[in-house]
PDB file of C-alpha atoms in Angstrom:
ATOM      1  CA  UNK A   1      96.131  93.317  28.702  1.00  0.00           C
ATOM      2  CA  UNK A   2      97.422  94.496  25.312  1.00  0.00           C
ATOM      3  CA  UNK A   3      95.430  96.698  22.948  1.00  0.00           C
ATOM      4  CA  UNK A   4      94.806  93.645  20.763  1.00  0.00           C
ATOM      5  CA  UNK A   5      93.546  91.662  23.739  1.00  0.00           C
ATOM      6  CA  UNK A   6      91.304  94.526  24.831  1.00  0.00           C
ATOM      7  CA  UNK A   7      89.645  94.717  21.423  1.00  0.00           C
ATOM      8  CA  UNK A   8      89.214  90.958  21.175  1.00  0.00           C
ATOM      9  CA  UNK A   9      87.697  90.859  24.667  1.00  0.00           C
ATOM     10  CA  UNK A  10      85.307  93.687  23.772  1.00  0.00           C
ATOM     11  CA  UNK A  11      84.230  92.458  20.330  1.00  0.00           C
ATOM     12  CA  UNK A  12      84.151  88.659  20.459  1.00  0.00           C
ATOM     13  CA  UNK A  13      81.189  88.514  22.892  1.00  0.00           C
ATOM     14  CA  UNK A  14      79.315  90.856  20.558  1.00  0.00           C
ATOM     15  CA  UNK A  15      79.841  88.427  17.699  1.00  0.00           C
ATOM     16  CA  UNK A  16      78.382  85.791  19.982  1.00  0.00           C
ATOM     17  CA  UNK A  17      75.317  88.038  20.179  1.00  0.00           C
ATOM     18  CA  UNK A  18      75.103  88.014  16.360  1.00  0.00           C
ATOM     19  CA  UNK A  19      75.187  84.209  16.312  1.00  0.00           C
ATOM     20  CA  UNK A  20      72.603  83.918  19.090  1.00  0.00           C
ATOM     21  CA  UNK A  21      70.261  86.400  17.392  1.00  0.00           C
ATOM     22  CA  UNK A  22      70.737  84.554  14.087  1.00  0.00           C
ATOM     23  CA  UNK A  23      69.705  81.308  15.775  1.00  0.00           C
ATOM     24  CA  UNK A  24      66.522  82.693  17.353  1.00  0.00           C
ATOM     25  CA  UNK A  25      65.617  85.322  14.773  1.00  0.00           C
ATOM     26  CA  UNK A  26      63.107  83.176  12.881  1.00  0.00           C
ATOM     27  CA  UNK A  27      61.081  82.743  16.073  1.00  0.00           C
ATOM     28  CA  UNK A  28      60.927  86.465  16.868  1.00  0.00           C
ATOM     29  CA  UNK A  29      60.467  88.249  13.516  1.00  0.00           C
ATOM     30  CA  UNK A  30      59.403  91.445  15.314  1.00  0.00           C
ATOM     31  CA  UNK A  31      62.587  91.713  17.389  1.00  0.00           C
ATOM     32  CA  UNK A  32      64.800  93.456  14.802  1.00  0.00           C
ATOM     33  CA  UNK A  33      62.326  96.302  14.370  1.00  0.00           C
ATOM     34  CA  UNK A  34      61.890  96.676  18.141  1.00  0.00           C
ATOM     35  CA  UNK A  35      65.659  96.754  18.771  1.00  0.00           C
ATOM     36  CA  UNK A  36      66.096  99.324  16.016  1.00  0.00           C
ATOM     37  CA  UNK A  37      63.456 101.610  17.542  1.00  0.00           C
ATOM     38  CA  UNK A  38      65.032 101.352  21.001  1.00  0.00           C
ATOM     39  CA  UNK A  39      68.396 102.270  19.491  1.00  0.00           C
ATOM     40  CA  UNK A  40      67.216 105.116  17.251  1.00  0.00           C
ATOM     41  CA  UNK A  41      64.817 106.772  19.680  1.00  0.00           C
ATOM     42  CA  UNK A  42      66.440 106.012  23.023  1.00  0.00           C
ATOM     43  CA  UNK A  43      69.948 104.700  23.488  1.00  0.00           C
ATOM     44  CA  UNK A  44      71.831 106.386  20.639  1.00  0.00           C
ATOM     45  CA  UNK A  45      70.394 109.867  21.370  1.00  0.00           C
ATOM     46  CA  UNK A  46      71.421 109.490  25.033  1.00  0.00           C
ATOM     47  CA  UNK A  47      74.937 108.480  24.025  1.00  0.00           C
ATOM     48  CA  UNK A  48      75.200 111.342  21.519  1.00  0.00           C
ATOM     49  CA  UNK A  49      74.020 113.923  24.072  1.00  0.00           C
ATOM     50  CA  UNK A  50      76.558 112.751  26.638  1.00  0.00           C
ATOM     51  CA  UNK A  51      79.497 112.704  24.220  1.00  0.00           C
ATOM     52  CA  UNK A  52      78.649 116.018  22.531  1.00  0.00           C
ATOM     53  CA  UNK A  53      78.497 117.700  25.926  1.00  0.00           C
ATOM     54  CA  UNK A  54      81.845 116.170  26.859  1.00  0.00           C
ATOM     55  CA  UNK A  55      83.693 116.367  23.539  1.00  0.00           C
ATOM     56  CA  UNK A  56      86.389 118.891  22.766  1.00  0.00           C
ATOM     57  CA  UNK A  57      85.412 121.770  20.499  1.00  0.00           C
ATOM     58  CA  UNK A  58      88.034 120.850  17.896  1.00  0.00           C
ATOM     59  CA  UNK A  59      86.550 117.353  17.644  1.00  0.00           C
ATOM     60  CA  UNK A  60      83.038 118.684  17.041  1.00  0.00           C
ATOM     61  CA  UNK A  61      84.199 121.233  14.486  1.00  0.00           C
ATOM     62  CA  UNK A  62      86.265 118.831  12.380  1.00  0.00           C
ATOM     63  CA  UNK A  63      85.267 115.177  12.749  1.00  0.00           C
ATOM     64  CA  UNK A  64      81.513 115.295  11.942  1.00  0.00           C
ATOM     65  CA  UNK A  65      81.961 117.404   8.759  1.00  0.00           C
ATOM     66  CA  UNK A  66      84.897 115.213   7.698  1.00  0.00           C
ATOM     67  CA  UNK A  67      82.865 112.011   8.059  1.00  0.00           C
ATOM     68  CA  UNK A  68      79.816 113.592   6.418  1.00  0.00           C
ATOM     69  CA  UNK A  69      81.869 114.435   3.325  1.00  0.00           C
ATOM     70  CA  UNK A  70      83.540 111.015   3.248  1.00  0.00           C
ATOM     71  CA  UNK A  71      80.150 109.270   3.497  1.00  0.00           C
ATOM     72  CA  UNK A  72      78.829 111.371   0.622  1.00  0.00           C
ATOM     73  CA  UNK A  73      81.892 110.720  -1.547  1.00  0.00           C
ATOM     74  CA  UNK A  74      81.622 106.949  -0.963  1.00  0.00           C
ATOM     75  CA  UNK A  75      78.604 107.017  -3.261  1.00  0.00           C
ATOM     76  CA  UNK A  76      80.934 107.647  -6.226  1.00  0.00           C
ATOM     77  CA  UNK A  77      82.768 104.284  -6.181  1.00  0.00           C
ATOM     78  CA  UNK A  78      79.426 102.654  -5.329  1.00  0.00           C
ATOM     79  CA  UNK A  79      77.895 104.156  -8.482  1.00  0.00           C
ATOM     80  CA  UNK A  80      80.792 102.956 -10.626  1.00  0.00           C
ATOM     81  CA  UNK A  81      80.542  99.437  -9.192  1.00  0.00           C
ATOM     82  CA  UNK A  82      76.749  99.401  -9.613  1.00  0.00           C
ATOM     83  CA  UNK A  83      77.173  99.929 -13.357  1.00  0.00           C
ATOM     84  CA  UNK A  84      79.344  96.803 -13.445  1.00  0.00           C
ATOM     85  CA  UNK A  85      77.215  94.472 -11.323  1.00  0.00           C
ATOM     86  CA  UNK A  86      74.000  95.486 -13.089  1.00  0.00           C
ATOM     87  CA  UNK A  87      70.826  93.937 -11.713  1.00  0.00           C
ATOM     88  CA  UNK A  88      72.658  91.736  -9.226  1.00  0.00           C
ATOM     89  CA  UNK A  89      72.403  94.420  -6.528  1.00  0.00           C
ATOM     90  CA  UNK A  90      70.133  97.462  -6.329  1.00  0.00           C
ATOM     91  CA  UNK A  91      72.313 100.554  -7.060  1.00  0.00           C
ATOM     92  CA  UNK A  92      70.730 102.687  -4.331  1.00  0.00           C
ATOM     93  CA  UNK A  93      71.209  99.925  -1.783  1.00  0.00           C
ATOM     94  CA  UNK A  94      74.786  99.521  -2.957  1.00  0.00           C
ATOM     95  CA  UNK A  95      75.353 103.242  -2.402  1.00  0.00           C
ATOM     96  CA  UNK A  96      73.995 102.922   1.140  1.00  0.00           C
ATOM     97  CA  UNK A  97      76.271  99.948   1.792  1.00  0.00           C
ATOM     98  CA  UNK A  98      79.273 102.062   0.833  1.00  0.00           C
ATOM     99  CA  UNK A  99      78.300 105.256   2.636  1.00  0.00           C
ATOM    100  CA  UNK A 100      77.005 103.920   5.950  1.00  0.00           C
ATOM    101  CA  UNK A 101      79.709 102.812   8.407  1.00  0.00           C
ATOM    102  CA  UNK A 102      78.814 100.821  11.526  1.00  0.00           C
ATOM    103  CA  UNK A 103      80.399 103.421  13.783  1.00  0.00           C
ATOM    104  CA  UNK A 104      78.046 103.237  16.763  1.00  0.00           C
ATOM    105  CA  UNK A 105      77.743  99.480  17.288  1.00  0.00           C
ATOM    106  CA  UNK A 106      81.240  98.438  16.189  1.00  0.00           C
ATOM    107  CA  UNK A 107      83.243 101.602  16.761  1.00  0.00           C
ATOM    108  CA  UNK A 108      82.302 102.292  20.379  1.00  0.00           C
ATOM    109  CA  UNK A 109      83.767  99.044  21.811  1.00  0.00           C
ATOM    110  CA  UNK A 110      86.852  99.331  19.581  1.00  0.00           C
ATOM    111  CA  UNK A 111      87.606 102.913  20.665  1.00  0.00           C
ATOM    112  CA  UNK A 112      86.828 102.137  24.283  1.00  0.00           C
ATOM    113  CA  UNK A 113      89.148  99.129  24.239  1.00  0.00           C
ATOM    114  CA  UNK A 114      91.981 101.198  22.740  1.00  0.00           C
ATOM    115  CA  UNK A 115      91.674 104.471  24.639  1.00  0.00           C
ATOM    116  CA  UNK A 116      89.003 104.116  27.308  1.00  0.00           C
ATOM    117  CA  UNK A 117      86.048 106.491  27.617  1.00  0.00           C
ATOM    118  CA  UNK A 118      88.043 109.370  26.109  1.00  0.00           C
ATOM    119  CA  UNK A 119      88.100 107.453  22.814  1.00  0.00           C
ATOM    120  CA  UNK A 120      84.317 107.094  22.758  1.00  0.00           C
ATOM    121  CA  UNK A 121      83.852 110.855  22.349  1.00  0.00           C
ATOM    122  CA  UNK A 122      85.933 110.774  19.172  1.00  0.00           C
ATOM    123  CA  UNK A 123      84.088 107.847  17.650  1.00  0.00           C
ATOM    124  CA  UNK A 124      80.694 109.355  18.522  1.00  0.00           C
ATOM    125  CA  UNK A 125      81.751 112.524  16.678  1.00  0.00           C
ATOM    126  CA  UNK A 126      82.547 110.301  13.686  1.00  0.00           C
ATOM    127  CA  UNK A 127      79.168 108.616  14.099  1.00  0.00           C
ATOM    128  CA  UNK A 128      77.402 111.986  14.065  1.00  0.00           C
ATOM    129  CA  UNK A 129      78.888 112.901  10.685  1.00  0.00           C
ATOM    130  CA  UNK A 130      78.262 109.506   9.115  1.00  0.00           C
ATOM    131  CA  UNK A 131      74.748 109.131  10.522  1.00  0.00           C
ATOM    132  CA  UNK A 132      73.695 112.677   9.637  1.00  0.00           C
ATOM    133  CA  UNK A 133      74.484 111.928   6.014  1.00  0.00           C
ATOM    134  CA  UNK A 134      72.904 108.472   6.077  1.00  0.00           C
ATOM    135  CA  UNK A 135      69.728 109.480   7.878  1.00  0.00           C
ATOM    136  CA  UNK A 136      69.070 112.672   5.902  1.00  0.00           C
ATOM    137  CA  UNK A 137      70.529 112.912   2.389  1.00  0.00           C
ATOM    138  CA  UNK A 138      71.216 109.186   2.186  1.00  0.00           C
ATOM    139  CA  UNK A 139      67.705 108.290   3.286  1.00  0.00           C
ATOM    140  CA  UNK A 140      66.131 110.861   0.959  1.00  0.00           C
ATOM    141  CA  UNK A 141      68.008 109.600  -2.103  1.00  0.00           C
ATOM    142  CA  UNK A 142      66.885 106.039  -1.406  1.00  0.00           C
ATOM    143  CA  UNK A 143      63.323 106.674  -0.237  1.00  0.00           C
ATOM    144  CA  UNK A 144      62.235 109.152  -2.926  1.00  0.00           C
ATOM    145  CA  UNK A 145      61.952 106.412  -5.563  1.00  0.00           C
ATOM    146  CA  UNK A 146      59.572 104.477  -3.334  1.00  0.00           C
ATOM    147  CA  UNK A 147      57.731 107.180  -1.406  1.00  0.00           C
ATOM    148  CA  UNK A 148      58.032 110.276  -3.584  1.00  0.00           C
ATOM    149  CA  UNK A 149      60.184 113.348  -3.119  1.00  0.00           C
ATOM    150  CA  UNK A 150      57.970 115.242  -0.663  1.00  0.00           C
ATOM    151  CA  UNK A 151      57.249 112.303   1.641  1.00  0.00           C
ATOM    152  CA  UNK A 152      60.895 111.188   1.636  1.00  0.00           C
ATOM    153  CA  UNK A 153      62.068 114.714   2.503  1.00  0.00           C
ATOM    154  CA  UNK A 154      59.500 114.965   5.300  1.00  0.00           C
ATOM    155  CA  UNK A 155      60.595 111.663   6.807  1.00  0.00           C
ATOM    156  CA  UNK A 156      64.263 112.624   6.554  1.00  0.00           C
ATOM    157  CA  UNK A 157      63.517 115.763   8.571  1.00  0.00           C
ATOM    158  CA  UNK A 158      61.877 113.658  11.290  1.00  0.00           C
ATOM    159  CA  UNK A 159      65.061 111.757  12.097  1.00  0.00           C
ATOM    160  CA  UNK A 160      65.657 112.295  15.832  1.00  0.00           C
ATOM    161  CA  UNK A 161      69.442 112.394  15.479  1.00  0.00           C
ATOM    162  CA  UNK A 162      69.318 115.763  13.700  1.00  0.00           C
ATOM    163  CA  UNK A 163      67.477 117.421  16.563  1.00  0.00           C
ATOM    164  CA  UNK A 164      69.497 115.597  19.220  1.00  0.00           C
ATOM    165  CA  UNK A 165      72.726 116.957  17.732  1.00  0.00           C
ATOM    166  CA  UNK A 166      71.341 120.500  17.391  1.00  0.00           C
ATOM    167  CA  UNK A 167      69.932 120.421  20.920  1.00  0.00           C
ATOM    168  CA  UNK A 168      73.168 119.044  22.367  1.00  0.00           C
ATOM    169  CA  UNK A 169      75.242 121.731  20.656  1.00  0.00           C
ATOM    170  CA  UNK A 170      72.920 124.469  21.945  1.00  0.00           C
ATOM    171  CA  UNK A 171      73.053 122.986  25.439  1.00  0.00           C
ATOM    172  CA  UNK A 172      76.829 122.827  25.270  1.00  0.00           C
ATOM    173  CA  UNK A 173      76.971 126.448  24.111  1.00  0.00           C
ATOM    174  CA  UNK A 174      74.777 127.338  27.075  1.00  0.00           C
ATOM    175  CA  UNK A 175      77.169 125.683  29.505  1.00  0.00           C
ATOM    176  CA  UNK A 176      75.081 122.588  30.244  1.00  0.00           C
ATOM    177  CA  UNK A 177      76.997 119.507  31.383  1.00  0.00           C
ATOM    178  CA  UNK A 178      75.898 115.951  31.998  1.00  0.00           C
ATOM    179  CA  UNK A 179      75.402 115.341  35.759  1.00  0.00           C
ATOM    180  CA  UNK A 180      77.786 112.884  37.404  1.00  0.00           C
ATOM    181  CA  UNK A 181      74.826 110.766  38.502  1.00  0.00           C
ATOM    182  CA  UNK A 182      74.089 109.993  34.843  1.00  0.00           C
ATOM    183  CA  UNK A 183      77.497 108.374  34.249  1.00  0.00           C
ATOM    184  CA  UNK A 184      76.398 104.809  35.172  1.00  0.00           C
ATOM    185  CA  UNK A 185      73.304 105.138  32.964  1.00  0.00           C
ATOM    186  CA  UNK A 186      75.369 106.339  30.019  1.00  0.00           C
ATOM    187  CA  UNK A 187      77.842 103.491  30.537  1.00  0.00           C
ATOM    188  CA  UNK A 188      75.015 100.947  30.428  1.00  0.00           C
ATOM    189  CA  UNK A 189      73.533 102.669  27.373  1.00  0.00           C
ATOM    190  CA  UNK A 190      76.895 102.490  25.605  1.00  0.00           C
ATOM    191  CA  UNK A 191      77.055  98.737  26.186  1.00  0.00           C
ATOM    192  CA  UNK A 192      73.443  98.218  25.115  1.00  0.00           C
ATOM    193  CA  UNK A 193      74.028 100.175  21.895  1.00  0.00           C
ATOM    194  CA  UNK A 194      76.656  97.643  20.834  1.00  0.00           C
ATOM    195  CA  UNK A 195      74.728  94.587  22.067  1.00  0.00           C
ATOM    196  CA  UNK A 196      71.399  95.508  20.455  1.00  0.00           C
ATOM    197  CA  UNK A 197      73.096  96.765  17.304  1.00  0.00           C
ATOM    198  CA  UNK A 198      74.862  93.453  16.817  1.00  0.00           C
ATOM    199  CA  UNK A 199      71.629  91.615  17.655  1.00  0.00           C
ATOM    200  CA  UNK A 200      69.898  93.440  14.803  1.00  0.00           C
ATOM    201  CA  UNK A 201      72.513  92.055  12.409  1.00  0.00           C
ATOM    202  CA  UNK A 202      71.853  88.488  13.542  1.00  0.00           C
ATOM    203  CA  UNK A 203      68.077  88.921  13.557  1.00  0.00           C
ATOM    204  CA  UNK A 204      68.088  90.202   9.986  1.00  0.00           C
ATOM    205  CA  UNK A 205      70.345  87.329   8.950  1.00  0.00           C
ATOM    206  CA  UNK A 206      67.848  84.752  10.218  1.00  0.00           C
ATOM    207  CA  UNK A 207      65.671  84.908   7.094  1.00  0.00           C
ATOM    208  CA  UNK A 208      68.509  84.071   4.695  1.00  0.00           C
ATOM    209  CA  UNK A 209      69.346  80.708   3.156  1.00  0.00           C
ATOM    210  CA  UNK A 210      72.460  79.131   1.688  1.00  0.00           C
ATOM    211  CA  UNK A 211      71.541  80.094  -1.872  1.00  0.00           C
ATOM    212  CA  UNK A 212      71.364  83.772  -0.941  1.00  0.00           C
ATOM    213  CA  UNK A 213      75.037  84.218  -0.070  1.00  0.00           C
ATOM    214  CA  UNK A 214      76.604  84.641  -3.556  1.00  0.00           C
ATOM    215  CA  UNK A 215      80.219  84.777  -2.339  1.00  0.00           C
ATOM    216  CA  UNK A 216      81.747  86.207  -5.536  1.00  0.00           C
ATOM    217  CA  UNK A 217      79.394  89.196  -5.613  1.00  0.00           C
ATOM    218  CA  UNK A 218      79.754  89.861  -1.884  1.00  0.00           C
ATOM    219  CA  UNK A 219      83.534  89.615  -2.053  1.00  0.00           C
ATOM    220  CA  UNK A 220      83.636  92.062  -4.935  1.00  0.00           C
ATOM    221  CA  UNK A 221      81.411  94.585  -3.174  1.00  0.00           C
ATOM    222  CA  UNK A 222      83.330  94.382   0.104  1.00  0.00           C
ATOM    223  CA  UNK A 223      86.730  94.633  -1.610  1.00  0.00           C
ATOM    224  CA  UNK A 224      85.806  97.783  -3.535  1.00  0.00           C
ATOM    225  CA  UNK A 225      84.104  99.330  -0.493  1.00  0.00           C
ATOM    226  CA  UNK A 226      87.101  98.611   1.706  1.00  0.00           C
ATOM    227  CA  UNK A 227      89.590 100.092  -0.739  1.00  0.00           C
ATOM    228  CA  UNK A 228      87.410 103.174  -1.276  1.00  0.00           C
ATOM    229  CA  UNK A 229      86.994 103.725   2.461  1.00  0.00           C
ATOM    230  CA  UNK A 230      90.725 103.530   3.145  1.00  0.00           C
ATOM    231  CA  UNK A 231      91.551 105.896   0.262  1.00  0.00           C
ATOM    232  CA  UNK A 232      88.891 108.516   1.067  1.00  0.00           C
ATOM    233  CA  UNK A 233      89.359 108.583   4.831  1.00  0.00           C
ATOM    234  CA  UNK A 234      93.139 108.538   4.403  1.00  0.00           C
ATOM    235  CA  UNK A 235      92.904 111.473   1.998  1.00  0.00           C
ATOM    236  CA  UNK A 236      90.542 113.349   4.326  1.00  0.00           C
ATOM    237  CA  UNK A 237      92.879 112.912   7.291  1.00  0.00           C
ATOM    238  CA  UNK A 238      95.845 113.950   5.149  1.00  0.00           C
ATOM    239  CA  UNK A 239      94.077 117.147   4.092  1.00  0.00           C
ATOM    240  CA  UNK A 240      93.072 117.859   7.689  1.00  0.00           C
ATOM    241  CA  UNK A 241      96.656 117.434   8.867  1.00  0.00           C
ATOM    242  CA  UNK A 242      98.002 119.636   6.071  1.00  0.00           C
ATOM    243  CA  UNK A 243      95.502 122.504   6.146  1.00  0.00           C
ATOM    244  CA  UNK A 244      93.713 122.373   9.506  1.00  0.00           C
ATOM    245  CA  UNK A 245      95.891 120.424  11.895  1.00  0.00           C
ATOM    246  CA  UNK A 246      93.694 120.537  14.990  1.00  0.00           C
ATOM    247  CA  UNK A 247      93.054 116.814  15.512  1.00  0.00           C
ATOM    248  CA  UNK A 248      95.260 114.954  17.941  1.00  0.00           C
ATOM    249  CA  UNK A 249      97.015 111.644  17.215  1.00  0.00           C
ATOM    250  CA  UNK A 250      94.322 109.686  19.077  1.00  0.00           C
ATOM    251  CA  UNK A 251      91.572 111.312  17.023  1.00  0.00           C
ATOM    252  CA  UNK A 252      93.339 110.488  13.771  1.00  0.00           C
ATOM    253  CA  UNK A 253      93.832 106.852  14.765  1.00  0.00           C
ATOM    254  CA  UNK A 254      90.159 106.391  15.620  1.00  0.00           C
ATOM    255  CA  UNK A 255      88.877 108.180  12.517  1.00  0.00           C
ATOM    256  CA  UNK A 256      91.366 106.207  10.432  1.00  0.00           C
ATOM    257  CA  UNK A 257      90.034 102.953  11.857  1.00  0.00           C
ATOM    258  CA  UNK A 258      86.535 103.934  10.713  1.00  0.00           C
ATOM    259  CA  UNK A 259      87.703 102.997   7.208  1.00  0.00           C
ATOM    260  CA  UNK A 260      87.818  99.389   8.426  1.00  0.00           C
ATOM    261  CA  UNK A 261      84.395  99.439  10.089  1.00  0.00           C
ATOM    262  CA  UNK A 262      81.611  97.282   8.621  1.00  0.00           C
ATOM    263  CA  UNK A 263      78.485  98.207   6.702  1.00  0.00           C
ATOM    264  CA  UNK A 264      75.897  99.706   9.049  1.00  0.00           C
ATOM    265  CA  UNK A 265      72.986  97.445   9.930  1.00  0.00           C
ATOM    266  CA  UNK A 266      70.419 100.083   8.943  1.00  0.00           C
ATOM    267  CA  UNK A 267      71.172  99.157   5.324  1.00  0.00           C
ATOM    268  CA  UNK A 268      68.832  96.211   5.909  1.00  0.00           C
ATOM    269  CA  UNK A 269      66.091  98.687   6.848  1.00  0.00           C
ATOM    270  CA  UNK A 270      66.610 100.502   3.552  1.00  0.00           C
ATOM    271  CA  UNK A 271      66.452  97.170   1.729  1.00  0.00           C
ATOM    272  CA  UNK A 272      63.063  96.565   3.325  1.00  0.00           C
ATOM    273  CA  UNK A 273      61.920 100.032   2.282  1.00  0.00           C
ATOM    274  CA  UNK A 274      62.983  99.410  -1.315  1.00  0.00           C
ATOM    275  CA  UNK A 275      61.648  95.837  -1.140  1.00  0.00           C
ATOM    276  CA  UNK A 276      64.772  94.631  -2.911  1.00  0.00           C
ATOM    277  CA  UNK A 277      67.861  92.577  -2.019  1.00  0.00           C
ATOM    278  CA  UNK A 278      66.744  92.268   1.622  1.00  0.00           C
ATOM    279  CA  UNK A 279      68.520  88.981   2.156  1.00  0.00           C
ATOM    280  CA  UNK A 280      71.597  90.150   0.246  1.00  0.00           C
ATOM    281  CA  UNK A 281      71.754  93.273   2.421  1.00  0.00           C
ATOM    282  CA  UNK A 282      71.603  91.219   5.612  1.00  0.00           C
ATOM    283  CA  UNK A 283      74.372  88.938   4.348  1.00  0.00           C
ATOM    284  CA  UNK A 284      76.528  91.882   3.233  1.00  0.00           C
ATOM    285  CA  UNK A 285      76.235  93.489   6.678  1.00  0.00           C
ATOM    286  CA  UNK A 286      77.111  90.225   8.416  1.00  0.00           C
ATOM    287  CA  UNK A 287      80.056  89.426   6.151  1.00  0.00           C
ATOM    288  CA  UNK A 288      81.454  92.931   6.434  1.00  0.00           C
ATOM    289  CA  UNK A 289      81.227  92.626  10.216  1.00  0.00           C
ATOM    290  CA  UNK A 290      83.333  89.466  10.106  1.00  0.00           C
ATOM    291  CA  UNK A 291      85.853  91.028   7.704  1.00  0.00           C
ATOM    292  CA  UNK A 292      86.108  94.174   9.839  1.00  0.00           C
ATOM    293  CA  UNK A 293      86.833  92.145  12.957  1.00  0.00           C
ATOM    294  CA  UNK A 294      89.784  90.492  11.219  1.00  0.00           C
ATOM    295  CA  UNK A 295      91.059  93.742   9.686  1.00  0.00           C
ATOM    296  CA  UNK A 296      90.849  95.768  12.903  1.00  0.00           C
ATOM    297  CA  UNK A 297      92.589  93.051  14.922  1.00  0.00           C
ATOM    298  CA  UNK A 298      95.259  92.749  12.216  1.00  0.00           C
ATOM    299  CA  UNK A 299      95.918  96.487  11.968  1.00  0.00           C
ATOM    300  CA  UNK A 300      95.964  96.994  15.730  1.00  0.00           C
ATOM    301  CA  UNK A 301      98.198  93.944  16.144  1.00  0.00           C
ATOM    302  CA  UNK A 302     100.698  95.335  13.639  1.00  0.00           C
ATOM    303  CA  UNK A 303     100.635  98.998  14.641  1.00  0.00           C
ATOM    304  CA  UNK A 304      99.583  99.036  18.306  1.00  0.00           C
ATOM    305  CA  UNK A 305     103.055  99.919  19.535  1.00  0.00           C
ATOM    306  CA  UNK A 306     102.959 103.104  17.439  1.00  0.00           C
ATOM    307  CA  UNK A 307      99.464 104.128  18.564  1.00  0.00           C
ATOM    308  CA  UNK A 308      99.138 107.066  20.983  1.00  0.00           C
ATOM    309  CA  UNK A 309      98.171 106.272  24.549  1.00  0.00           C
ATOM    310  CA  UNK A 310      96.655 109.641  25.444  1.00  0.00           C
TER     311      UNK A 310
END
């Protein structure tokens, strides 16, 4: 099967999960929160531990910092757009929508379909950088207006991902490796991360109505976010190639594709925290997921013959 066929086969069932969760979400209003907890406190940490222990040193040294900086810089175009849209969309939520890429749920199946398990390590490194920004500085900047500076900072320091990454790096430095017997468990966890992550999108979408969609506003936000992502990640990869030059072709392809990834579903959690634009956030995440599917399939379809195979 071609690279395009592999991605379609991996992603289309996940979009079926979004539709199914959307259909049943009103009947199980507690499900989105439960799925999020399972992901944040169980499945994602397991996946991160496995991939950090198995990743190449050059990947860990370059990709997470690169994505952390890109995620932080995405707040600049978000701020400029927020001044233009005014009260139509909360500026802090808009910043989160720009900075948080759906790397774990969307990126894992894409990378796996293109390069197999070796590609997952790269995309998890990208996830680490993006999520570390989103779950620490990003969370603090959003939560401090609602919870106060001290409480927001305390909660940001409780994010399990921070300690999972630190612990994994220390374990790697100490020569620890993931036992072979854990491979099937990690493989199942990787699949569940994508399935439950997409389910969260559909579950959050269930509370929206037709009048909430505002296509002009959503189109404007997604267009600016997409252009900013391509420019910033392209510039970051160009600087890495010019001054560092340690990433391989496969790494650059996967990190480059992150620019096309959708808005992360945890933006809806921040909307709930702020008690603003909750429905708009759910719609933005869902629409960006649909747009990203088309863009990734288009880009891979056009350039797959030039993509590295190893």
